[in-house]
Amino acid sequence: MNKNDLAFTPAVELAQLIRRGEVSPLELVELYLERIEEFNPQLGSYWTVTAEQAIADAKVKTETLATSAELPPLFGVPISIKDLNAVAGIPCTYGNPALLQNIPNYDDGVVTLIKQAGLIILGKTATSELGSFPYTEPTGFPPARNPWNLAYTPGGSSGGAAAALAAGLCAVSQGSDGGGSVRGPAACCGLVGIKPSRGRVTHAPAGNSVAGIATNGPIARTVADAAALLDVMSGYVTGDPYWLPNPEPSFLAATTEKLGNLRVAFSTNIPPLGEADANCQQGVLKTVKLLAEFGHTIEEKCPDLTDLVEPFKVVWQGGVAAAKIPMEALQPVNQLLLSRSSSVGEYLRAVSQMQMVARRIVAFFDTVDVLVLPVYLHSPIRVGEWANLSPEETFQKIVTWVAPCPFANATGQPAIALPVGFDSHGLPISVQLIGKPAAEATLISLAAQLEAANPWIQHRPALVKSA
């Protein structure tokens, strides 16, 4: 196998190659570090590359192979960590240059689980400032770019994670999603991204400061890789405010489960925020056509999100205020959100209203197993496309673009983004599947069924095809 093919080999298969002694963790780390050195200057996907630590870790794990019979499923596989998450001894900037010297002395709980599973951390990936935006262009950092077309964004806030993975600069990526920040970048970059159910993945050692809307989640090249990484990331840590039991059997096992007839709803319109563009509509319609061919029952309908928009905005603004970064150190849109942040009473009323609307949305799923929506309402924007707009104009464009995503954050439901084709700019088109609470296994099984009928893994960005 040549080096380029090895770099794009699915993570589950890499772990098998490691077990069989056909490749070592050290060889993989060295391969990805070479690719980071070559392509990251164009992509802006990594902000911190931990080459020394990764090589040292890989050497230990390569030696461990000779003496350990029992190894975790993704042992020795290289991964990237988003720069909203703490890794002990490595800068954590949250996308703000004022925090370049912020070096935590602890690991976030999800990072601890990733390390315990034997994955090797290559570095920290680019994020929008405080994870606030669906593009990754924070002041003081190079913008993250889409490897399918460098003029376009890879999305946000997990933009660096998705760009790095799509370009073959790691085997899997860790991201986080408070309003589409895993699903959006996965969609922009032709990847699989899972927003888990609330309580599936720990927020230790901190709490969840935004009313439970945010969660960590996997970004991967295949459904099986995403499922395997979700298995790694799942689990209760003492004191978590929300929790779910670990799946039995595993999420990876769900990729081979046979599904019965599911009740599938779909829509290309998100009331009250608008209709998807032709590209995004095409992805949804192509997907539901396949699902009908599989024998699933299809119906066109969508919950009304009218009463959710305003309370969700208030909760989102509260997240900016909770960061405690001075107004003058923030980008203009975050300054706007901070200036609009509400009193404690207004925030709590917004949380209560959001939860009441969430109950109605979850009730929609009493008669529906899966809802198919576009991930965003239009294709990716160009890097800097909104730079000259006022903060108010930019924020409204953000709200409209990401409209299909936030309600699953408000309800805590699982969702998965899946690539299905390309638009006229050579950029991926994706759909998202949203499931009942705690029903990731159903979504994973259905996504694997769609992936088998419309394989994606053979596609690679032109930027890296011949590297």
mmCIF file of N, CA and C in Angstrom, residues 49-92:
data_model
loop_
_atom_site.group_PDB
_atom_site.id
_atom_site.type_symbol
_atom_site.label_atom_id
_atom_site.label_comp_id
_atom_site.label_asym_id
_atom_site.label_seq_id
_atom_site.Cartn_x
_atom_site.Cartn_y
_atom_site.Cartn_z
ATOM 1 N N VAL A 49 0.914 21.480 16.650
ATOM 2 C CA VAL A 49 1.277 20.112 16.281
ATOM 3 C C VAL A 49 2.203 19.576 17.374
ATOM 4 N N THR A 50 1.801 18.490 17.993
ATOM 5 C CA THR A 50 2.550 17.940 19.125
ATOM 6 C C THR A 50 3.413 16.777 18.647
ATOM 7 N N ALA A 51 4.331 17.084 17.747
ATOM 8 C CA ALA A 51 5.118 16.039 17.091
ATOM 9 C C ALA A 51 5.941 15.229 18.091
ATOM 10 N N GLU A 52 6.642 15.914 18.990
ATOM 11 C CA GLU A 52 7.512 15.205 19.943
ATOM 12 C C GLU A 52 6.716 14.235 20.798
ATOM 13 N N GLN A 53 5.601 14.749 21.373
ATOM 14 C CA GLN A 53 4.784 13.894 22.237
ATOM 15 C C GLN A 53 4.183 12.734 21.448
ATOM 16 N N ALA A 54 3.734 13.012 20.229
ATOM 17 C CA ALA A 54 3.108 11.963 19.423
ATOM 18 C C ALA A 54 4.102 10.863 19.075
ATOM 19 N N ILE A 55 5.319 11.238 18.715
ATOM 20 C CA ILE A 55 6.350 10.245 18.383
ATOM 21 C C ILE A 55 6.708 9.415 19.608
ATOM 22 N N ALA A 56 6.852 10.083 20.749
ATOM 23 C CA ALA A 56 7.186 9.357 21.979
ATOM 24 C C ALA A 56 6.076 8.369 22.346
ATOM 25 N N ASP A 57 4.829 8.825 22.243
ATOM 26 C CA ASP A 57 3.683 7.962 22.544
ATOM 27 C C ASP A 57 3.631 6.784 21.571
ATOM 28 N N ALA A 58 3.886 7.076 20.286
ATOM 29 C CA ALA A 58 3.838 6.022 19.267
ATOM 30 C C ALA A 58 4.920 4.972 19.500
ATOM 31 N N LYS A 59 6.098 5.396 19.936
ATOM 32 C CA LYS A 59 7.179 4.437 20.229
ATOM 33 C C LYS A 59 6.775 3.501 21.359
ATOM 34 N N VAL A 60 6.173 4.063 22.410
ATOM 35 C CA VAL A 60 5.722 3.233 23.538
ATOM 36 C C VAL A 60 4.662 2.244 23.069
ATOM 37 N N LYS A 61 3.715 2.733 22.262
ATOM 38 C CA LYS A 61 2.634 1.854 21.807
ATOM 39 C C LYS A 61 3.139 0.798 20.830
ATOM 40 N N THR A 62 4.129 1.135 20.035
ATOM 41 C CA THR A 62 4.719 0.155 19.125
ATOM 42 C C THR A 62 5.390 -0.964 19.919
ATOM 43 N N GLU A 63 6.048 -0.614 21.008
ATOM 44 C CA GLU A 63 6.670 -1.626 21.879
ATOM 45 C C GLU A 63 5.611 -2.461 22.600
ATOM 46 N N THR A 64 4.494 -1.802 22.986
ATOM 47 C CA THR A 64 3.412 -2.492 23.706
ATOM 48 C C THR A 64 2.809 -3.619 22.883
ATOM 49 N N LEU A 65 2.804 -3.434 21.566
ATOM 50 C CA LEU A 65 2.197 -4.437 20.682
ATOM 51 C C LEU A 65 2.798 -5.826 20.873
ATOM 52 N N ALA A 66 4.062 -5.860 21.203
ATOM 53 C CA ALA A 66 4.747 -7.148 21.324
ATOM 54 C C ALA A 66 4.395 -7.883 22.611
ATOM 55 N N THR A 67 3.853 -7.142 23.587
ATOM 56 C CA THR A 67 3.645 -7.758 24.905
ATOM 57 C C THR A 67 2.188 -7.824 25.343
ATOM 58 N N SER A 68 1.282 -7.151 24.624
ATOM 59 C CA SER A 68 -0.129 -7.096 25.055
ATOM 60 C C SER A 68 -1.030 -7.881 24.116
ATOM 61 N N ALA A 69 -1.799 -8.785 24.694
ATOM 62 C CA ALA A 69 -2.754 -9.559 23.893
ATOM 63 C C ALA A 69 -4.058 -8.795 23.727
ATOM 64 N N GLU A 70 -4.478 -8.087 24.786
ATOM 65 C CA GLU A 70 -5.745 -7.345 24.771
ATOM 66 C C GLU A 70 -5.463 -5.874 24.522
ATOM 67 N N LEU A 71 -6.001 -5.345 23.437
ATOM 68 C CA LEU A 71 -5.791 -3.938 23.096
ATOM 69 C C LEU A 71 -7.134 -3.295 22.765
ATOM 70 N N PRO A 72 -7.306 -2.003 23.093
ATOM 71 C CA PRO A 72 -8.549 -1.302 22.730
ATOM 72 C C PRO A 72 -8.730 -1.264 21.216
ATOM 73 N N PRO A 73 -9.966 -1.111 20.738
ATOM 74 C CA PRO A 73 -10.267 -1.230 19.303
ATOM 75 C C PRO A 73 -9.517 -0.259 18.390
ATOM 76 N N LEU A 74 -9.207 0.956 18.849
ATOM 77 C CA LEU A 74 -8.505 1.929 18.005
ATOM 78 C C LEU A 74 -7.082 2.180 18.494
ATOM 79 N N PHE A 75 -6.500 1.171 19.112
ATOM 80 C CA PHE A 75 -5.148 1.311 19.671
ATOM 81 C C PHE A 75 -4.139 1.704 18.582
ATOM 82 N N GLY A 76 -3.387 2.774 18.853
ATOM 83 C CA GLY A 76 -2.313 3.198 17.959
ATOM 84 C C GLY A 76 -2.744 4.091 16.815
ATOM 85 N N VAL A 77 -4.046 4.410 16.741
ATOM 86 C CA VAL A 77 -4.564 5.223 15.624
ATOM 87 C C VAL A 77 -4.383 6.708 15.943
ATOM 88 N N PRO A 78 -3.835 7.504 15.034
ATOM 89 C CA PRO A 78 -3.621 8.938 15.281
ATOM 90 C C PRO A 78 -4.904 9.760 15.140
ATOM 91 N N ILE A 79 -5.079 10.737 16.042
ATOM 92 C CA ILE A 79 -6.290 11.545 16.113
ATOM 93 C C ILE A 79 -5.922 13.003 16.335
ATOM 94 N N SER A 80 -6.809 13.914 15.935
ATOM 95 C CA SER A 80 -6.649 15.331 16.256
ATOM 96 C C SER A 80 -7.681 15.724 17.306
ATOM 97 N N ILE A 81 -7.345 16.751 18.103
ATOM 98 C CA ILE A 81 -8.221 17.270 19.157
ATOM 99 C C ILE A 81 -8.535 18.731 18.851
ATOM 100 N N LYS A 82 -9.779 19.090 18.940
ATOM 101 C CA LYS A 82 -10.223 20.468 18.682
ATOM 102 C C LYS A 82 -9.716 21.413 19.766
ATOM 103 N N ASP A 83 -9.372 22.643 19.368
ATOM 104 C CA ASP A 83 -8.781 23.573 20.329
ATOM 105 C C ASP A 83 -9.813 24.283 21.207
ATOM 106 N N LEU A 84 -10.951 23.650 21.430
ATOM 107 C CA LEU A 84 -11.857 24.038 22.510
ATOM 108 C C LEU A 84 -11.721 23.087 23.690
ATOM 109 N N ASN A 85 -10.908 22.041 23.530
ATOM 110 C CA ASN A 85 -10.800 21.004 24.558
ATOM 111 C C ASN A 85 -9.416 20.991 25.168
ATOM 112 N N ALA A 86 -9.383 20.816 26.481
ATOM 113 C CA ALA A 86 -8.125 20.851 27.224
ATOM 114 C C ALA A 86 -7.360 19.543 27.074
ATOM 115 N N VAL A 87 -6.071 19.688 26.726
ATOM 116 C CA VAL A 87 -5.118 18.585 26.758
ATOM 117 C C VAL A 87 -3.956 19.059 27.621
ATOM 118 N N ALA A 88 -3.643 18.340 28.661
ATOM 119 C CA ALA A 88 -2.621 18.782 29.617
ATOM 120 C C ALA A 88 -1.308 19.112 28.915
ATOM 121 N N GLY A 89 -0.790 20.297 29.215
ATOM 122 C CA GLY A 89 0.526 20.694 28.713
ATOM 123 C C GLY A 89 0.518 21.272 27.312
ATOM 124 N N ILE A 90 -0.654 21.396 26.686
ATOM 125 C CA ILE A 90 -0.746 21.906 25.308
ATOM 126 C C ILE A 90 -1.645 23.145 25.319
ATOM 127 N N PRO A 91 -1.239 24.231 24.643
ATOM 128 C CA PRO A 91 -2.074 25.441 24.634
ATOM 129 C C PRO A 91 -3.513 25.149 24.212
ATOM 130 N N CYS A 92 -4.448 25.826 24.867
ATOM 131 C CA CYS A 92 -5.862 25.735 24.527
ATOM 132 C C CYS A 92 -6.361 27.166 24.363
#
